[in-house]
């Protein structure tokens, strides 16, 4: 099966098998690389969770047509806690009249080291707003308040979460296994071709064919890769190699989803080990196989090398065969 080998000097240190699948806009599997595998959707589900929040807001009479692409993108983000990310989330909380204290995603330090250092130097405190999912939670809180839905918005039986689950079934074509994501809301486990199917739908919508709300989300994510990720993150780095329209989103445990609107394809890539270090090169290999010419490694691509602490390249990440 396909794998990414991490090599230091002449020595292979670890081998990470992966699977990838391409699905067309009609839901047909076009091609697999590696064995069929299941995973949790994690943060690669965010555009579809956001779609349900935006729908609930609109149904409650809350104006959403004037939201900027940046404001929409932060709702589908796994942000790095940089100044621009936090400013956007705080702005959305203020717009919807949601107190910051209502966020229930739990605090963790900004994943961008510079942002964390600046926060500490300034005497700041790490709070829920620094959680990479705080944008998603802001929209969930706003939708729940607008609809008058009480109770814990993270509960699987909350009306918003039930809506999201129903949408996932329709988009993916699989009955999901239930789980809880790191931020406390439900996540969904299934064969990864279900994820690719949903992402093919996202790409089609981004072209204006299909759900206009989902299309708006896809276009915002495509336009603002930095806002859905951050400096040094794979989503931002992938954007530098685009040769045609492309929407991407990472999920925890080394899952990656891609929409290729002009080809009518959705792609899902999953490292079996759950290790993110080899993920970028696995994604590059999958795109080379599924959509030649859609993407090329940019000049500053570093996901195929291994640097040491000083920044010197001391190894590489490359495709290999793995025989269990």
Short mmCIF file of C-alpha atoms in Angstrom, two decimals:
data_model
loop_
_atom_site.label_atom_id
_atom_site.label_comp_id
_atom_site.label_asym_id
_atom_site.label_seq_id
_atom_site.Cartn_x
_atom_site.Cartn_y
_atom_site.Cartn_z
CA UNK A 1 0.00 0.00 0.00
CA UNK A 2 1.17 3.61 -0.46
CA UNK A 3 3.10 5.15 2.41
CA UNK A 4 5.32 8.11 3.20
CA UNK A 5 8.76 7.20 4.54
CA UNK A 6 10.53 9.65 6.83
CA UNK A 7 14.26 9.35 6.22
CA UNK A 8 17.04 10.97 8.25
CA UNK A 9 20.27 10.86 6.30
CA UNK A 10 20.47 7.33 4.93
CA UNK A 11 18.22 5.80 7.59
CA UNK A 12 14.47 5.32 7.28
CA UNK A 13 13.09 6.30 10.68
CA UNK A 14 9.39 5.63 10.18
CA UNK A 15 6.88 4.59 7.54
CA UNK A 16 3.34 5.94 7.45
CA UNK A 17 0.77 4.16 5.24
CA UNK A 18 -2.08 6.20 3.85
CA UNK A 19 -5.28 5.84 1.86
CA UNK A 20 -6.81 8.35 -0.54
CA UNK A 21 -10.01 8.40 -2.55
CA UNK A 22 -11.49 10.57 -5.30
CA UNK A 23 -15.28 10.82 -5.70
CA UNK A 24 -17.15 12.68 -8.43
CA UNK A 25 -20.02 15.12 -8.03
CA UNK A 26 -22.55 12.33 -8.60
CA UNK A 27 -21.17 10.41 -5.63
CA UNK A 28 -19.32 7.78 -7.65
CA UNK A 29 -15.92 6.59 -6.46
CA UNK A 30 -13.44 7.35 -9.24
CA UNK A 31 -10.31 5.88 -7.70
CA UNK A 32 -8.80 4.59 -4.48
CA UNK A 33 -5.16 4.64 -3.44
CA UNK A 34 -4.51 2.14 -0.69
CA UNK A 35 -7.13 0.13 1.17
CA UNK A 36 -10.58 1.40 2.02
CA UNK A 37 -10.41 2.96 5.47
CA UNK A 38 -12.71 4.71 7.93
CA UNK A 39 -11.92 7.77 10.04
CA UNK A 40 -13.50 10.57 12.03
CA UNK A 41 -14.23 13.69 9.99
CA UNK A 42 -13.00 16.05 12.69
CA UNK A 43 -12.36 19.62 11.47
CA UNK A 44 -12.69 18.73 7.80
CA UNK A 45 -16.46 18.75 8.48
CA UNK A 46 -16.45 22.45 9.39
CA UNK A 47 -17.86 23.89 6.15
CA UNK A 48 -20.91 21.64 6.50
CA UNK A 49 -21.37 22.42 10.19
CA UNK A 50 -21.16 26.12 9.35
CA UNK A 51 -23.74 25.70 6.61
CA UNK A 52 -26.26 24.45 9.18
CA UNK A 53 -25.48 27.36 11.51
CA UNK A 54 -25.92 29.92 8.72
CA UNK A 55 -29.19 28.29 7.66
CA UNK A 56 -30.52 28.41 11.22
CA UNK A 57 -29.55 32.09 11.53
CA UNK A 58 -31.29 33.00 8.29
CA UNK A 59 -34.41 31.05 9.23
CA UNK A 60 -34.56 33.03 12.49
CA UNK A 61 -34.45 36.31 10.57
CA UNK A 62 -30.83 37.19 11.34
CA UNK A 63 -29.13 39.03 8.47
CA UNK A 64 -26.30 37.01 6.96
CA UNK A 65 -26.21 38.26 3.36
CA UNK A 66 -23.81 41.06 4.30
CA UNK A 67 -21.24 38.77 5.93
CA UNK A 68 -17.83 39.18 4.32
CA UNK A 69 -15.82 36.27 2.95
CA UNK A 70 -13.42 36.72 5.85
CA UNK A 71 -16.23 36.51 8.40
CA UNK A 72 -17.52 33.33 6.80
CA UNK A 73 -14.07 31.76 6.49
CA UNK A 74 -13.37 32.11 10.21
CA UNK A 75 -16.51 30.06 10.89
CA UNK A 76 -14.95 27.12 9.03
CA UNK A 77 -11.46 27.63 10.44
CA UNK A 78 -8.99 25.65 12.46
CA UNK A 79 -7.19 28.89 13.15
CA UNK A 80 -3.73 29.34 14.63
CA UNK A 81 -4.73 31.99 17.16
CA UNK A 82 -3.00 34.84 15.33
CA UNK A 83 -4.10 38.44 15.83
CA UNK A 84 -6.23 38.49 12.70
CA UNK A 85 -7.98 35.28 13.72
CA UNK A 86 -8.84 36.46 17.22
CA UNK A 87 -9.96 39.86 15.94
CA UNK A 88 -12.38 38.23 13.52
CA UNK A 89 -13.84 35.86 16.12
CA UNK A 90 -14.31 38.70 18.61
CA UNK A 91 -15.95 40.76 15.90
CA UNK A 92 -18.41 37.97 15.13
CA UNK A 93 -19.23 37.49 18.81
CA UNK A 94 -19.99 41.21 19.05
CA UNK A 95 -22.05 41.20 15.86
CA UNK A 96 -24.27 38.39 17.12
CA UNK A 97 -24.42 39.68 20.69
CA UNK A 98 -22.83 36.54 22.10
CA UNK A 99 -20.60 36.98 25.19
CA UNK A 100 -17.12 35.53 24.88
CA UNK A 101 -17.73 33.66 28.14
CA UNK A 102 -20.40 31.57 26.37
CA UNK A 103 -17.79 29.79 24.25
CA UNK A 104 -17.52 26.18 25.43
CA UNK A 105 -14.76 24.86 23.16
CA UNK A 106 -12.20 24.94 26.03
CA UNK A 107 -8.95 26.90 26.02
CA UNK A 108 -5.67 25.90 24.45
CA UNK A 109 -2.67 28.06 23.52
CA UNK A 110 -2.48 29.52 20.01
CA UNK A 111 -0.80 26.97 17.76
CA UNK A 112 1.24 29.70 16.08
CA UNK A 113 4.19 30.12 18.41
CA UNK A 114 4.57 33.84 17.71
CA UNK A 115 0.97 34.49 18.73
CA UNK A 116 1.39 32.53 21.96
CA UNK A 117 4.60 34.36 22.84
CA UNK A 118 2.97 37.73 22.17
CA UNK A 119 -0.01 36.80 24.34
CA UNK A 120 2.22 35.81 27.27
CA UNK A 121 4.51 38.83 26.90
CA UNK A 122 1.46 41.07 27.00
CA UNK A 123 0.21 39.48 30.20
CA UNK A 124 -2.72 37.88 28.42
CA UNK A 125 -4.56 34.73 29.42
CA UNK A 126 -5.29 31.73 27.23
CA UNK A 127 -9.06 31.40 26.96
CA UNK A 128 -11.61 29.60 24.81
CA UNK A 129 -11.29 32.19 22.05
CA UNK A 130 -7.77 30.91 21.34
CA UNK A 131 -9.13 27.43 20.65
CA UNK A 132 -8.74 26.76 16.93
CA UNK A 133 -12.48 25.99 16.71
CA UNK A 134 -13.73 29.22 18.31
CA UNK A 135 -15.08 30.56 15.02
CA UNK A 136 -17.25 27.48 14.49
CA UNK A 137 -18.49 27.69 18.07
CA UNK A 138 -19.34 31.37 17.67
CA UNK A 139 -21.68 30.56 14.79
CA UNK A 140 -23.20 27.62 16.67
CA UNK A 141 -23.90 29.82 19.68
CA UNK A 142 -25.38 32.57 17.51
CA UNK A 143 -27.62 30.14 15.65
CA UNK A 144 -28.84 28.57 18.88
CA UNK A 145 -29.61 31.94 20.46
CA UNK A 146 -31.43 33.16 17.36
CA UNK A 147 -33.60 30.04 17.26
CA UNK A 148 -34.28 30.10 21.00
CA UNK A 149 -32.65 26.72 21.44
CA UNK A 150 -31.61 26.27 25.05
CA UNK A 151 -29.30 23.76 26.67
CA UNK A 152 -25.75 22.79 25.83
CA UNK A 153 -25.21 23.52 22.14
CA UNK A 154 -22.56 20.76 22.05
CA UNK A 155 -25.00 18.02 23.05
CA UNK A 156 -25.66 15.51 20.25
CA UNK A 157 -29.41 15.87 20.94
CA UNK A 158 -29.36 19.67 20.70
CA UNK A 159 -31.52 20.81 17.74
CA UNK A 160 -28.54 22.27 15.87
CA UNK A 161 -26.44 19.14 16.29
CA UNK A 162 -29.34 16.99 15.11
CA UNK A 163 -29.62 19.16 12.01
CA UNK A 164 -25.91 18.78 11.37
CA UNK A 165 -26.08 15.01 11.75
CA UNK A 166 -28.99 14.78 9.31
CA UNK A 167 -27.07 16.92 6.82
CA UNK A 168 -24.00 14.70 7.17
CA UNK A 169 -26.02 11.59 6.34
CA UNK A 170 -27.41 13.23 3.22
CA UNK A 171 -24.07 14.60 2.06
CA UNK A 172 -21.91 11.57 2.75
CA UNK A 173 -24.23 8.67 2.01
CA UNK A 174 -23.16 6.79 5.14
CA UNK A 175 -24.76 6.45 8.56
CA UNK A 176 -22.05 7.96 10.78
CA UNK A 177 -20.56 6.45 13.90
CA UNK A 178 -20.97 8.89 16.78
CA UNK A 179 -18.01 10.52 18.49
CA UNK A 180 -17.01 13.69 20.32
CA UNK A 181 -14.49 16.07 18.77
CA UNK A 182 -11.68 17.74 20.68
CA UNK A 183 -13.72 20.94 21.01
CA UNK A 184 -16.68 19.08 22.51
CA UNK A 185 -19.18 18.97 19.62
CA UNK A 186 -20.15 15.76 17.81
CA UNK A 187 -17.90 14.32 15.14
CA UNK A 188 -18.71 11.65 12.60
CA UNK A 189 -16.93 8.42 11.73
CA UNK A 190 -17.35 6.62 8.41
CA UNK A 191 -15.47 5.38 5.34
CA UNK A 192 -13.50 8.30 3.92
CA UNK A 193 -15.22 8.10 0.54
CA UNK A 194 -18.18 9.71 2.34
CA UNK A 195 -16.04 12.73 3.14
CA UNK A 196 -14.85 12.95 -0.47
CA UNK A 197 -18.44 12.79 -1.68
CA UNK A 198 -19.43 15.74 0.52
CA UNK A 199 -16.42 17.72 -0.64
CA UNK A 200 -17.33 17.10 -4.27
CA UNK A 201 -20.71 18.66 -3.44
CA UNK A 202 -18.93 21.61 -1.82
CA UNK A 203 -16.86 22.15 -4.97
CA UNK A 204 -19.91 22.03 -7.22
CA UNK A 205 -21.69 24.53 -4.97
CA UNK A 206 -18.67 26.86 -5.10
CA UNK A 207 -19.17 27.03 -8.88
CA UNK A 208 -22.76 28.14 -8.35
CA UNK A 209 -24.33 24.75 -9.02
CA UNK A 210 -26.17 23.64 -5.92
CA UNK A 211 -26.68 25.00 -2.42
CA UNK A 212 -25.91 28.75 -2.48
CA UNK A 213 -25.02 28.86 1.23
CA UNK A 214 -22.56 26.00 0.88
CA UNK A 215 -21.15 27.62 -2.25
CA UNK A 216 -20.56 30.85 -0.39
CA UNK A 217 -18.67 28.97 2.32
CA UNK A 218 -16.53 27.15 -0.22
CA UNK A 219 -15.59 30.36 -2.03
CA UNK A 220 -14.70 32.06 1.27
CA UNK A 221 -12.44 29.18 2.29
CA UNK A 222 -10.79 29.21 -1.13
CA UNK A 223 -10.18 32.96 -0.98
CA UNK A 224 -8.82 33.02 2.57
CA UNK A 225 -6.62 29.95 3.24
CA UNK A 226 -4.69 31.88 5.90
CA UNK A 227 -7.85 32.57 7.86
CA UNK A 228 -8.96 28.93 7.91
CA UNK A 229 -5.50 27.85 9.11
CA UNK A 230 -2.50 30.09 9.79
CA UNK A 231 1.17 30.69 9.14
CA UNK A 232 3.04 27.46 8.45
CA UNK A 233 -0.13 25.37 8.35
CA UNK A 234 -0.82 22.91 5.56
CA UNK A 235 -3.95 24.63 4.24
CA UNK A 236 -2.09 27.90 3.69
CA UNK A 237 0.94 26.12 2.21
CA UNK A 238 -1.26 24.13 -0.18
CA UNK A 239 -2.77 27.32 -1.56
CA UNK A 240 0.62 28.36 -2.93
CA UNK A 241 0.63 25.42 -5.34
CA UNK A 242 -2.87 25.76 -6.79
CA UNK A 243 -3.05 25.69 -10.59
CA UNK A 244 -6.84 25.72 -10.69
CA UNK A 245 -9.68 26.26 -8.26
CA UNK A 246 -9.25 24.27 -5.06
CA UNK A 247 -10.71 24.26 -1.55
CA UNK A 248 -8.93 22.41 1.25
CA UNK A 249 -9.31 21.64 4.94
CA UNK A 250 -7.30 19.59 7.38
CA UNK A 251 -8.85 17.45 10.09
CA UNK A 252 -7.18 16.12 13.22
CA UNK A 253 -5.41 12.76 13.19
CA UNK A 254 -3.97 13.51 9.74
CA UNK A 255 -7.11 13.66 7.64
CA UNK A 256 -7.28 15.98 4.63
CA UNK A 257 -10.17 16.91 2.34
CA UNK A 258 -10.06 18.71 -1.00
CA UNK A 259 -12.64 20.00 -3.47
CA UNK A 260 -11.62 20.40 -7.11
CA UNK A 261 -14.61 22.34 -8.49
CA UNK A 262 -13.56 22.44 -12.13
CA UNK A 263 -13.03 18.68 -12.21
CA UNK A 264 -16.13 17.86 -10.20
CA UNK A 265 -14.07 15.88 -7.70
CA UNK A 266 -13.81 15.56 -3.96
CA UNK A 267 -10.70 13.98 -2.45
CA UNK A 268 -10.02 12.59 1.03
CA UNK A 269 -6.59 11.52 2.31
CA UNK A 270 -5.99 9.73 5.61
CA UNK A 271 -2.70 8.75 7.24
CA UNK A 272 -3.31 5.43 8.97
CA UNK A 273 -0.94 6.38 11.80
CA UNK A 274 -2.72 9.67 12.49
CA UNK A 275 0.64 11.46 12.27
CA UNK A 276 0.52 14.86 10.56
CA UNK A 277 4.23 15.13 9.68
CA UNK A 278 3.95 13.04 6.46
CA UNK A 279 0.46 14.30 5.53
CA UNK A 280 1.50 17.12 3.20
CA UNK A 281 3.52 14.83 0.97
CA UNK A 282 0.74 12.22 0.96
CA UNK A 283 -1.69 14.90 -0.22
CA UNK A 284 0.75 15.95 -2.94
CA UNK A 285 1.09 12.34 -4.12
CA UNK A 286 -2.69 11.87 -4.17
CA UNK A 287 -3.25 15.03 -6.20
CA UNK A 288 -0.56 14.01 -8.68
CA UNK A 289 -2.44 10.72 -9.17
CA UNK A 290 -6.05 11.93 -9.12
CA UNK A 291 -5.80 15.37 -10.75
CA UNK A 292 -2.56 15.86 -12.72
CA UNK A 293 -1.85 19.53 -13.29
CA UNK A 294 -4.26 20.80 -10.65
CA UNK A 295 -1.49 21.50 -8.17
CA UNK A 296 2.31 21.70 -8.11
CA UNK A 297 4.73 21.88 -5.21
CA UNK A 298 5.48 25.59 -4.68
CA UNK A 299 9.07 26.79 -4.41
CA UNK A 300 8.77 27.19 -0.64
CA UNK A 301 7.19 23.75 -0.08
CA UNK A 302 8.78 22.10 2.97
CA UNK A 303 6.44 19.16 3.55
CA UNK A 304 8.81 16.87 1.62
CA UNK A 305 11.87 17.53 3.80
CA UNK A 306 12.81 17.15 7.47
CA UNK A 307 14.56 20.12 9.09
CA UNK A 308 16.41 20.09 12.38
CA UNK A 309 15.90 22.69 15.10
CA UNK A 310 18.34 25.06 13.38
CA UNK A 311 16.38 24.81 10.14
CA UNK A 312 18.94 22.70 8.29
CA UNK A 313 17.46 20.00 6.04
CA UNK A 314 18.55 16.64 7.45
CA UNK A 315 16.05 14.25 5.90
CA UNK A 316 13.13 13.81 3.57
CA UNK A 317 9.54 12.61 3.35
CA UNK A 318 8.87 10.54 0.25
CA UNK A 319 6.49 7.99 -1.25
CA UNK A 320 7.28 4.34 -0.68
CA UNK A 321 5.48 0.99 -0.66
CA UNK A 322 4.49 -0.52 2.65
CA UNK A 323 3.94 -4.26 2.98
CA UNK A 324 2.44 -5.11 6.38
#
